[in-house]
Amino acid sequence: MRMVDLIQKKKLGGELDQEEIDFIVQGYTREEIPDYQMSALLMAICFKGMTKEETANLTLSFVNSGDKADLSEIKGIKVDKHSTGGVGDKVSLVVIPLCASLGIPVAKMSGKGLGHTGGTIDKLESIEGFKTELSREKFISNVNTYKMAIVSQSANLTPADKKIYALRDVTATVDSIPLIASSIMSKKIASGADAIVLDVKAGSGAFMKTLEEARELAGTMVDIGNSLNRRTVAVITDMNQPLGHEIGNASEVREAIEVLQGKGPEDLTAVALTIASHMAVLGEAFKDYDTAFCELEKTIKSGKAIDKLKQLVEIQGGKPELIDYPERLPMAKNHIAVKSTESGYVTSIDTEMIGIGAMLTGAGRKQKGDPVDYSAGITVIKKTGDFVKEGETICMLHSNLDKLADAENRVRKAYAYSTSKPAKTRYVYEIIT
Ligand code: URA
């Protein structure tokens, strides 16, 4: 087999078979295929796409390139969730204890944040002592005993995807639905879950800016999951404004605590309950979505859900009392009010811009390996549909840095206003099964 022939085949719109895909993925990972040939193929995929079968085969080839978690010692259906990435997205912090409190085993592997989107691992590490690296034995025994565990993704999970993703990043070939879908799904499948709920974000703060794009990505990922025998559901949710009010690390933990205590913001509560209900149904804890939703609401009201978060912190080495006293989680020194220069109803928020603003406070990382400041972030005070008077505070920046003019300007510019009140935003757009 020659790479040049496979590039030509894809350039003409042909379909690559499993053997050809394995040749490409293995050859590139072993550095037998050079970057220039892989780049040409990736660009051809961007223009010609991939069939469902090719996309599933590419996913499998990524999975087979590295470690595969064997969770067979965990009793019951292991359910995982994945978000395509958003701003203020602390849904995992809510759904892990929520599902576990109903006895649904959640064996979660998560990543660190990058760019304008945050990562669950950074948020949890803002809790003093919380360990996100557990031995395989401890991970499995925690899920069997407490129904929950979360760890940082193993360094050798889907190495082929890691290498190809880095090349896509510098060759303008990230935005291809089959490439994104196979990249995300390979990590979920290698993580060992039996069932997966995907939170596909749509809007200005998401990878997929429109509902149509999000729908296509969701459908492609659900097809991959189902063809590889993982029961998969995708929920398309809104990312045209930050989720909840807090963007950061410790501040997002504080907001997740509020949701689990039944006093969280409406949008975050709705999205978290929707995702958790689908996880509960896929995990066969309840036969239908409405019953699951109702039972999950009851676990919040009864205090079981917040107790479960405390337990999660305790079993992973953190200080559980921080959940009772969230004000003792890291807090930044400087607090700067971003004021509006206009009056009117907030009609839109450029959410990616707000996410970049949060990164500039120190809460996020520009590049892999950069440190994050757990105490930094943004509180979004005014959201879409709110009325704002000129000079009123729209956001608060929290930081230990002194120079925040860039963050402040970006946040101010992210807001658009009108004299008429916009229609209420939807939190959940569609469910793809
Ligand atoms: N996230 C991933 O893991 N892969 C992509 O290709 C895009 C987003």
XYZ file of C-alpha atoms and ligand atoms in Angstrom, residues 161 165 168 174 179-180 183-184 187 207, ligand 1:
18
model
C -5.554 10.859 17.686
C -5.065 16.384 16.290
C -4.875 19.268 12.271
C -9.788 20.726 12.643
C -12.457 14.042 12.074
C -13.923 15.742 15.159
C -11.380 12.043 17.649
C -13.882 12.573 20.485
C -11.311 8.736 23.624
C -16.945 24.372 18.523
N -12.084 17.751 20.627
C -11.392 16.632 20.342
O -11.056 15.864 21.237
N -11.095 16.396 19.047
C -11.448 17.205 18.034
O -11.155 16.917 16.900
C -12.152 18.373 18.352
C -12.465 18.624 19.669
